[in-house]
Short mmCIF file of C-alpha atoms (C1' of nucleotides) in Angstrom, two decimals:
data_model
loop_
_atom_site.label_atom_id
_atom_site.label_comp_id
_atom_site.label_asym_id
_atom_site.label_seq_id
_atom_site.Cartn_x
_atom_site.Cartn_y
_atom_site.Cartn_z
CA MET A 154 0.01 0.05 -0.03
CA ARG A 155 1.27 3.38 -0.95
CA PRO A 156 1.97 5.88 1.95
CA LEU A 157 0.02 9.12 2.56
CA VAL A 158 1.53 12.45 1.47
CA ALA A 159 0.08 15.71 3.13
CA ILE A 160 0.93 19.09 2.00
CA VAL A 161 0.44 21.72 4.53
CA GLY A 162 1.23 25.37 5.33
CA PRO A 163 -0.16 28.85 5.13
CA THR A 164 -2.21 30.17 2.38
CA ALA A 165 -0.77 31.57 -0.77
CA THR A 166 2.26 29.41 -0.68
CA GLY A 167 1.12 27.28 -3.77
CA LYS A 168 -0.02 24.18 -2.03
CA SER A 169 -2.68 23.31 -4.56
CA ASP A 170 -0.28 23.57 -7.68
CA ALA A 171 2.41 21.69 -5.82
CA ALA A 172 -0.18 18.83 -5.00
CA VAL A 173 -1.11 18.68 -8.75
CA ASP A 174 2.72 18.45 -9.70
CA LEU A 175 3.22 15.60 -7.28
CA ALA A 176 0.06 13.74 -8.27
CA ARG A 177 1.15 13.89 -12.00
CA ARG A 178 4.75 12.62 -11.13
CA PHE A 179 3.62 9.84 -8.82
CA ASP A 180 0.25 8.66 -10.15
CA GLY A 181 -1.78 10.31 -7.42
CA GLU A 182 -5.04 11.71 -6.47
CA ILE A 183 -5.75 14.65 -4.36
CA VAL A 184 -7.88 14.89 -1.23
CA ASN A 185 -8.88 18.45 -0.27
CA ALA A 186 -8.58 19.34 3.37
CA ASP A 187 -9.56 22.79 3.15
CA ALA A 188 -12.81 23.39 5.10
CA LEU A 189 -14.11 26.28 2.87
CA GLN A 190 -13.46 24.54 -0.51
CA PHE A 191 -16.15 21.94 0.43
CA TYR A 192 -18.77 24.53 -0.44
CA ARG A 193 -20.32 24.57 -3.94
CA GLY A 194 -20.24 28.07 -5.51
CA MET A 195 -17.31 29.32 -3.22
CA ASP A 196 -14.74 29.23 -5.86
CA ILE A 197 -13.04 32.50 -6.34
CA GLY A 198 -12.79 33.45 -2.72
CA THR A 199 -11.42 30.19 -1.67
CA ALA A 200 -8.81 30.02 -4.55
CA LYS A 201 -10.24 26.79 -5.71
CA LEU A 202 -8.21 25.19 -8.42
CA LEU A 203 -10.02 25.67 -11.80
CA GLU A 204 -10.88 22.62 -13.66
CA ALA A 205 -8.15 23.30 -16.17
CA ASP A 206 -5.50 23.79 -13.49
CA ARG A 207 -6.31 20.39 -12.07
CA ARG A 208 -4.63 18.90 -15.28
CA GLY A 209 -6.60 15.84 -15.28
CA ILE A 210 -5.98 14.95 -11.62
CA THR A 211 -8.86 13.51 -9.67
CA HIS A 212 -9.74 15.88 -6.63
CA HIS A 213 -11.79 14.53 -3.81
CA LEU A 214 -13.98 16.39 -1.37
CA LEU A 215 -14.25 19.48 -3.35
CA ASP A 216 -17.66 20.97 -3.86
CA ILE A 217 -19.43 18.44 -1.78
CA MET A 218 -21.66 20.59 0.25
CA ASP A 219 -24.23 23.44 -0.07
CA ILE A 220 -23.33 26.72 1.61
CA SER A 221 -26.17 26.16 3.99
CA GLY A 222 -24.39 23.10 5.35
CA GLU A 223 -21.98 23.05 8.23
CA ALA A 224 -18.64 21.60 7.73
CA SER A 225 -17.78 19.21 10.62
CA VAL A 226 -14.26 17.70 11.41
CA ALA A 227 -15.85 14.52 12.43
CA THR A 228 -17.64 14.10 9.24
CA PHE A 229 -14.70 15.15 7.17
CA GLN A 230 -12.51 12.83 9.08
CA GLN A 231 -14.57 9.91 7.86
CA GLN A 232 -15.02 10.96 4.31
CA ALA A 233 -11.30 11.79 3.92
CA ARG A 234 -10.14 8.44 5.31
CA GLU A 235 -12.46 6.73 3.00
CA ALA A 236 -11.23 8.58 0.02
CA ILE A 237 -7.65 7.92 0.94
CA ALA A 238 -8.43 4.19 1.42
CA GLY A 239 -10.03 4.16 -2.03
CA ILE A 240 -7.11 5.79 -3.70
CA GLN A 241 -4.73 3.21 -2.05
CA GLU A 242 -6.77 0.34 -3.24
CA ARG A 243 -6.35 1.64 -6.71
CA GLY A 244 -2.73 1.62 -6.13
CA ARG A 245 -2.32 5.32 -6.36
CA LEU A 246 -0.64 7.96 -4.17
CA PRO A 247 -3.18 9.80 -1.96
CA ILE A 248 -2.09 13.41 -1.49
CA LEU A 249 -3.92 15.45 1.20
CA VAL A 250 -3.89 19.24 0.77
CA GLY A 251 -5.15 21.91 2.86
CA GLY A 252 -4.52 24.62 5.34
CA SER A 253 -7.06 23.81 7.98
CA GLY A 254 -4.71 22.30 10.68
CA LEU A 255 -7.24 20.54 12.63
CA TYR A 256 -8.72 19.01 9.53
CA VAL A 257 -5.45 17.71 8.39
CA ARG A 258 -4.63 16.38 11.83
CA ALA A 259 -8.02 14.59 12.19
CA VAL A 260 -7.21 12.63 9.05
CA ILE A 261 -3.58 11.62 9.70
CA ASP A 262 -3.40 11.18 13.27
CA GLU A 263 -5.09 8.68 15.67
CA LEU A 264 -7.92 10.96 16.73
CA GLU A 265 -11.27 10.22 18.08
CA PHE A 266 -14.01 12.87 18.32
CA PRO A 267 -16.37 12.45 21.08
CA PRO A 268 -19.94 12.96 20.08
CA THR A 269 -21.91 16.19 19.99
CA ASP A 270 -25.57 17.10 20.91
CA ARG A 271 -27.36 19.80 19.53
CA ALA A 272 -29.72 20.30 22.32
CA ILE A 273 -27.17 20.11 25.03
CA ARG A 274 -25.08 22.52 23.12
CA ARG A 275 -27.75 25.12 22.67
CA ARG A 276 -28.62 24.77 26.33
CA LEU A 277 -25.07 25.51 27.40
CA GLU A 278 -24.74 28.36 24.94
CA ALA A 279 -28.02 29.80 26.12
CA GLU A 280 -26.73 29.59 29.84
CA ALA A 281 -23.46 31.16 28.85
CA SER A 282 -24.97 34.14 27.40
CA ALA A 283 -27.51 34.52 30.06
CA ASN A 284 -25.27 34.04 33.17
CA GLY A 285 -21.80 34.44 31.75
CA ILE A 286 -19.25 31.72 31.86
CA ALA A 287 -17.74 32.19 35.28
CA GLY A 288 -20.06 29.64 36.87
CA MET A 289 -19.66 27.21 34.05
CA ARG A 290 -15.94 27.68 34.53
CA ARG A 291 -16.14 26.53 38.12
CA ARG A 292 -18.57 23.56 37.00
CA LEU A 293 -15.79 22.33 34.62
CA ALA A 294 -13.15 22.60 37.31
CA VAL A 295 -15.11 20.12 39.25
CA ALA A 296 -16.22 17.78 36.32
CA ASP A 297 -12.84 18.02 34.49
CA PRO A 298 -10.13 19.77 36.52
CA VAL A 299 -7.46 18.81 33.81
CA ALA A 300 -9.49 20.49 31.00
CA ALA A 301 -10.33 23.48 33.30
CA ALA A 302 -6.71 24.03 34.16
CA ARG A 303 -6.00 24.70 30.47
CA ASP A 304 -7.95 27.87 30.65
CA LEU A 305 -10.22 27.15 27.73
CA ASP A 306 -11.95 29.97 25.98
CA GLU A 307 -15.60 30.21 25.92
CA ARG A 308 -16.51 28.12 22.95
CA ARG A 309 -14.09 25.23 24.19
CA LEU A 310 -15.50 25.59 27.69
CA ILE A 311 -18.84 24.88 26.33
CA ARG A 312 -17.65 21.99 24.27
CA ALA A 313 -15.92 20.53 27.29
CA LEU A 314 -18.97 20.62 29.43
CA GLU A 315 -21.02 19.06 26.44
CA VAL A 316 -18.76 16.19 26.14
CA HIS A 317 -18.73 15.46 29.77
CA GLU A 318 -22.42 15.62 30.10
CA LEU A 319 -22.83 13.54 27.06
CA THR A 320 -20.25 10.82 27.47
CA GLY A 321 -19.53 10.92 31.32
CA ARG A 322 -15.93 11.12 30.30
CA PRO A 323 -13.93 14.22 30.79
CA PHE A 324 -13.14 16.13 27.65
CA SER A 325 -9.49 16.02 28.75
CA SER A 326 -9.32 12.16 28.41
CA TYR A 327 -9.65 12.78 24.63
CA MET A 328 -6.47 14.70 24.58
CA PRO A 329 -4.63 14.71 21.36
CA ARG A 330 -1.35 12.82 20.57
CA ARG A 331 0.85 13.09 17.46
CA ASP A 332 0.35 9.57 16.29
CA TYR A 333 0.21 8.84 12.54
CA ARG A 334 -2.21 6.04 11.91
CA GLN A 335 -0.28 5.05 8.65
CA PRO A 336 2.98 5.80 7.09
CA THR A 337 2.68 9.73 6.44
CA LEU A 338 4.75 12.37 5.00
CA GLN A 339 4.03 15.91 5.85
CA LEU A 340 5.42 18.48 3.41
CA GLY A 341 5.22 22.08 4.87
CA LEU A 342 5.41 25.06 2.50
CA ASP A 343 6.60 28.22 3.88
CA ILE A 344 7.89 31.49 2.52
CA GLU A 345 9.62 34.69 3.67
CA ARG A 346 7.11 36.77 5.59
CA GLU A 347 7.44 39.85 3.34
CA LEU A 348 6.99 37.86 0.39
CA LEU A 349 4.01 36.05 1.76
CA HIS A 350 2.31 39.46 2.42
CA ALA A 351 3.02 40.63 -1.02
CA ARG A 352 1.60 37.33 -2.45
CA VAL A 353 -1.58 37.69 -0.27
CA ALA A 354 -2.15 41.24 -1.46
CA GLN A 355 -1.72 40.28 -4.85
CA ARG A 356 -4.25 37.24 -4.53
CA VAL A 357 -6.87 39.29 -2.98
CA HIS A 358 -6.53 41.90 -5.81
CA THR A 359 -6.78 39.03 -8.34
CA MET A 360 -9.93 37.62 -6.65
CA HIS A 361 -11.58 40.91 -6.77
CA GLU A 362 -10.76 41.24 -10.59
CA ALA A 363 -11.91 37.68 -11.06
CA GLY A 364 -15.43 38.57 -9.96
CA LEU A 365 -15.34 37.93 -6.17
CA LEU A 366 -18.18 40.55 -5.59
CA ALA A 367 -20.46 38.87 -8.23
CA GLU A 368 -19.78 35.49 -6.65
CA VAL A 369 -20.67 36.77 -3.26
CA GLU A 370 -23.76 38.38 -4.67
CA SER A 371 -25.05 35.23 -6.16
CA LEU A 372 -24.33 33.31 -2.90
CA ALA A 373 -26.08 36.04 -1.02
CA ALA A 374 -29.25 35.29 -3.22
CA ARG A 375 -28.88 31.69 -2.03
CA GLY A 376 -28.87 32.52 1.59
CA LEU A 377 -25.21 33.14 2.36
CA ARG A 378 -25.98 35.56 4.96
CA GLU A 379 -27.93 33.07 7.16
CA THR A 380 -25.12 30.53 7.02
CA ARG A 381 -23.11 29.93 10.13
CA THR A 382 -19.81 28.94 8.46
CA ALA A 383 -19.75 29.89 4.88
CA SER A 384 -20.62 33.58 5.73
CA ARG A 385 -17.66 33.92 7.89
CA ALA A 386 -15.17 32.96 5.37
CA ILE A 387 -12.50 35.47 4.68
CA GLY A 388 -13.48 37.60 1.67
CA TYR A 389 -16.92 36.49 1.84
CA ALA A 390 -17.67 38.30 5.02
CA GLN A 391 -16.07 41.39 3.87
CA PHE A 392 -17.67 41.60 0.38
CA LEU A 393 -21.05 40.93 2.06
CA GLU A 394 -20.55 44.28 3.74
CA VAL A 395 -20.11 45.89 0.37
CA LEU A 396 -23.41 44.48 -0.66
CA GLU A 397 -24.95 45.74 2.48
CA GLY A 398 -23.53 49.06 1.55
CA THR A 399 -21.60 49.35 4.97
CA SER A 400 -18.20 49.11 3.31
CA THR A 401 -16.57 50.05 -0.07
CA ILE A 402 -14.86 47.71 -2.28
CA GLU A 403 -11.51 49.35 -1.30
CA GLN A 404 -12.21 48.78 2.40
CA ALA A 405 -13.32 45.25 1.86
CA THR A 406 -10.23 44.42 -0.21
CA GLU A 407 -8.06 45.83 2.43
CA SER A 408 -9.65 44.14 5.35
CA THR A 409 -9.74 40.82 3.34
CA THR A 410 -6.00 41.17 2.78
CA VAL A 411 -5.47 41.77 6.46
CA ALA A 412 -7.56 38.94 7.65
CA THR A 413 -5.72 36.72 5.18
CA ARG A 414 -2.45 37.64 6.60
CA ARG A 415 -3.62 36.94 10.08
CA PHE A 416 -5.07 33.62 9.01
CA ALA A 417 -1.66 32.79 7.35
CA ARG A 418 0.01 33.51 10.58
CA ARG A 419 -2.42 31.22 12.53
CA GLN A 420 -1.87 28.44 10.17
CA LEU A 421 1.88 28.83 10.42
CA THR A 422 1.59 28.57 14.39
CA TRP A 423 -0.47 25.43 13.95
CA PHE A 424 1.73 23.64 11.63
CA ARG A 425 5.01 24.68 13.23
CA ALA A 426 4.02 23.10 16.36
CA ASP A 427 4.12 19.72 14.61
CA PRO A 428 7.75 18.59 14.53
CA ARG A 429 6.99 15.92 12.00
CA VAL A 430 6.43 18.57 9.07
CA ARG A 431 9.33 18.69 6.73
CA TRP A 432 9.59 22.34 5.47
CA PHE A 433 10.34 23.93 2.16
CA ASP A 434 10.70 27.31 0.95
CA ALA A 435 7.73 27.84 -1.53
CA ALA A 436 9.70 30.67 -3.35
CA ASP A 437 12.44 28.13 -4.12
CA PRO A 438 12.59 27.73 -8.04
CA ASP A 439 13.60 24.31 -7.41
CA LEU A 440 10.77 23.56 -5.13
CA SER A 441 8.98 21.18 -7.38
CA ARG A 442 11.98 18.91 -7.84
CA MET A 443 12.98 18.89 -4.16
CA LEU A 444 9.45 17.80 -3.23
CA ALA A 445 9.51 15.07 -5.65
CA VAL A 446 12.78 13.71 -4.43
CA THR A 447 11.40 13.83 -0.90
CA VAL A 448 8.29 11.97 -1.83
CA GLN A 449 10.36 9.50 -3.85
CA GLU A 450 12.62 8.83 -0.96
CA PHE A 451 9.95 8.42 1.47
CA GLU A 452 8.13 6.11 -0.63
CA ALA A 453 11.13 3.98 -1.04
CA SER A 454 11.84 3.86 2.60
CA SER A 455 8.46 3.07 3.79
CA GLY A 456 8.74 -0.13 1.93
CA THR A 457 6.08 -0.38 -0.60
"C1'" G B 175 2.20 88.92 3.30
"C1'" G B 176 -1.22 88.97 8.03
"C1'" C B 177 -4.10 86.29 11.70
"C1'" A B 178 -5.62 81.53 13.82
"C1'" G B 179 -4.73 76.48 14.62
"C1'" A B 180 -1.75 71.94 14.15
"C1'" U B 181 2.86 68.71 14.69
"C1'" U B 182 2.50 62.44 20.14
"C1'" U B 183 5.65 56.12 19.99
"C1'" C B 184 4.83 51.65 12.83
"C1'" C B 185 -0.35 54.16 11.76
"C1'" C B 186 -4.77 56.61 13.74
"C1'" G B 187 -5.52 59.04 18.24
"C1'" A B 188 -5.98 60.31 23.87
"C1'" G B 189 -2.81 63.18 27.06
"C1'" U B 190 -2.62 70.57 29.13
"C1'" G B 191 3.34 70.54 34.83
"C1'" G B 192 4.93 65.06 38.70
"C1'" C B 193 0.52 59.03 39.28
"C1'" C B 194 3.73 59.09 31.28
"C1'" A B 195 7.45 55.01 27.78
"C1'" A B 196 2.72 57.93 27.45
"C1'" A B 197 -4.97 55.47 27.38
"C1'" G B 198 -7.62 53.30 23.28
"C1'" G B 199 -8.00 51.34 18.36
"C1'" G B 200 -5.44 49.69 14.01
"C1'" G B 201 -1.40 47.15 12.18
"C1'" G B 202 2.60 43.74 13.36
"C1'" C B 203 4.64 39.53 16.35
"C1'" U B 204 4.00 35.08 19.34
"C1'" G B 205 1.14 31.43 21.22
"C1'" A B 206 -3.39 28.01 22.37
"C1'" C B 207 -6.77 25.28 19.98
"C1'" U B 208 -10.47 17.58 19.16
"C1'" G B 209 -17.40 18.30 16.32
"C1'" U B 210 -18.27 26.66 13.93
"C1'" A B 211 -11.22 25.92 12.63
"C1'" A B 212 -10.75 31.04 6.62
"C1'" A B 213 -13.56 30.08 13.30
"C1'" U B 214 -12.57 31.01 18.43
"C1'" C B 215 -9.39 32.79 22.38
"C1'" A B 216 -4.60 34.60 24.99
"C1'" G B 217 -0.05 37.34 25.46
"C1'" C B 218 3.62 40.76 23.62
"C1'" U B 219 4.65 45.45 20.83
"C1'" A B 220 10.91 52.29 22.47
"C1'" G B 221 16.03 50.09 23.75
"C1'" C B 222 18.92 47.47 27.24
"C1'" A B 223 19.35 44.96 31.22
"C1'" U B 224 16.33 40.89 37.32
"C1'" C B 225 13.60 45.54 40.72
"C1'" G B 226 16.26 49.35 37.40
"C1'" C B 227 18.51 52.17 33.77
"C1'" U B 228 18.86 54.77 28.89
"C1'" U B 229 16.69 57.33 24.56
"C1'" U B 230 11.36 59.25 22.94
"C1'" C B 231 6.13 63.05 22.15
"C1'" A B 232 8.67 68.29 14.85
"C1'" U B 233 13.58 71.01 15.95
"C1'" U B 234 16.54 74.23 18.96
"C1'" G B 235 16.84 77.07 23.21
"C1'" G B 236 14.40 78.58 27.77
"C1'" U B 237 11.14 78.61 32.63
"C1'" U B 238 10.74 74.93 36.60
"C1'" C B 239 13.02 70.69 41.95
"C1'" G B 240 10.38 68.38 37.78
"C1'" A B 241 7.76 69.25 30.66
"C1'" A B 242 4.67 65.50 25.78
"C1'" U B 243 2.23 69.19 28.70
"C1'" C B 244 4.45 76.37 29.99
"C1'" C B 245 7.52 80.37 27.09
"C1'" A B 246 10.50 81.81 22.39
"C1'" A B 247 12.45 81.10 17.82
"C1'" U B 248 12.69 77.81 13.60
"C1'" A B 249 10.49 74.12 10.15
"C1'" U B 250 6.25 71.79 7.95
"C1'" C B 251 1.04 71.40 7.37
"C1'" U B 252 -4.30 73.42 7.73
"C1'" G B 253 -8.06 77.39 7.73
"C1'" C B 254 -9.47 82.36 7.26
"C1'" C B 255 -7.89 87.41 5.53
"C1'" A B 256 -4.60 89.52 1.43
#
RNA sequence: GGCAGAUUUCCCGAGUGGCCAAAGGGGGCUGACUGUAAAUCAGCUAGCAUCGCUUUCAUUGGUUCGAAUCCAAUAUCUGCCA
């Protein structure tokens, strides 16, 4: 069975293209691990690869959801693992690509998501907004001192209480480990900060020229404003304001650029924390070859 | 040319004699993060060093025990009158 290759790193470093390159060289198929690229119709703003740029390579888990849907790591975990297994059965190389750290992790590591319950969640959220979270913090300190000691933010605090209530098991007992469930190679793409910022600005500019506003407008007609996840996507949230008339195109472009920079920084923080990632300079003209060599060596050594 | 006003740390912007390295916001940086993750949250942001010290609030020179804060001159900008 062939190993799993994952391409990670901040946005605008060329992960998608690098993945297509590798897929062509090693007879691979690509599995998307970018939470917002699941949504149909969110193309320009998510920098989804155009059909032509996919160069005949099969892409999985792209356009699998309506914007009204809510992406869920747990669901994605299962779908992605199935897709990967299928690719491997076909004797091809699975290449997981995405900048959503948790989503990548959910696929490659031994990770189990405790269940969720809408009613419990809603009740806890209502309680938090009505009484504040101090009391809930105290409750968690009793139910799950380990999790409480981590000083969780409100959202996670609620989740921890939900898990405890639902499973009787402390949330902290589901603590993550870095533990690949199959031979995996994580390739990280990074780039000098100044260059990254320039690329981000360029990209947002290009998105606008490619018709992002029109895309947002047509999604708005399909209820984008009412969605919980899709409406918050970078670029979409900002251009929705243009449609509302509360922001100009210039302002939206600027704030989208800023939000993207911050996003890239957070992605970097996430992936840097994983010592297993092998990093490459995305601006290196020789990148494509270096990635290929690394994959080749890895596949040879992982004994296929 | 005359009169009036402005000049603050990367940016915007508070501060009108000691509690000011200077509020707040933005930006930047760092980090956390197992069911919203392009989300959510936290910390740092003059310099050097452990309390502390050094250099900052246009520039120069004053007043004062003490100045971002008061005075004078200069520079630049803005408004009104020519």
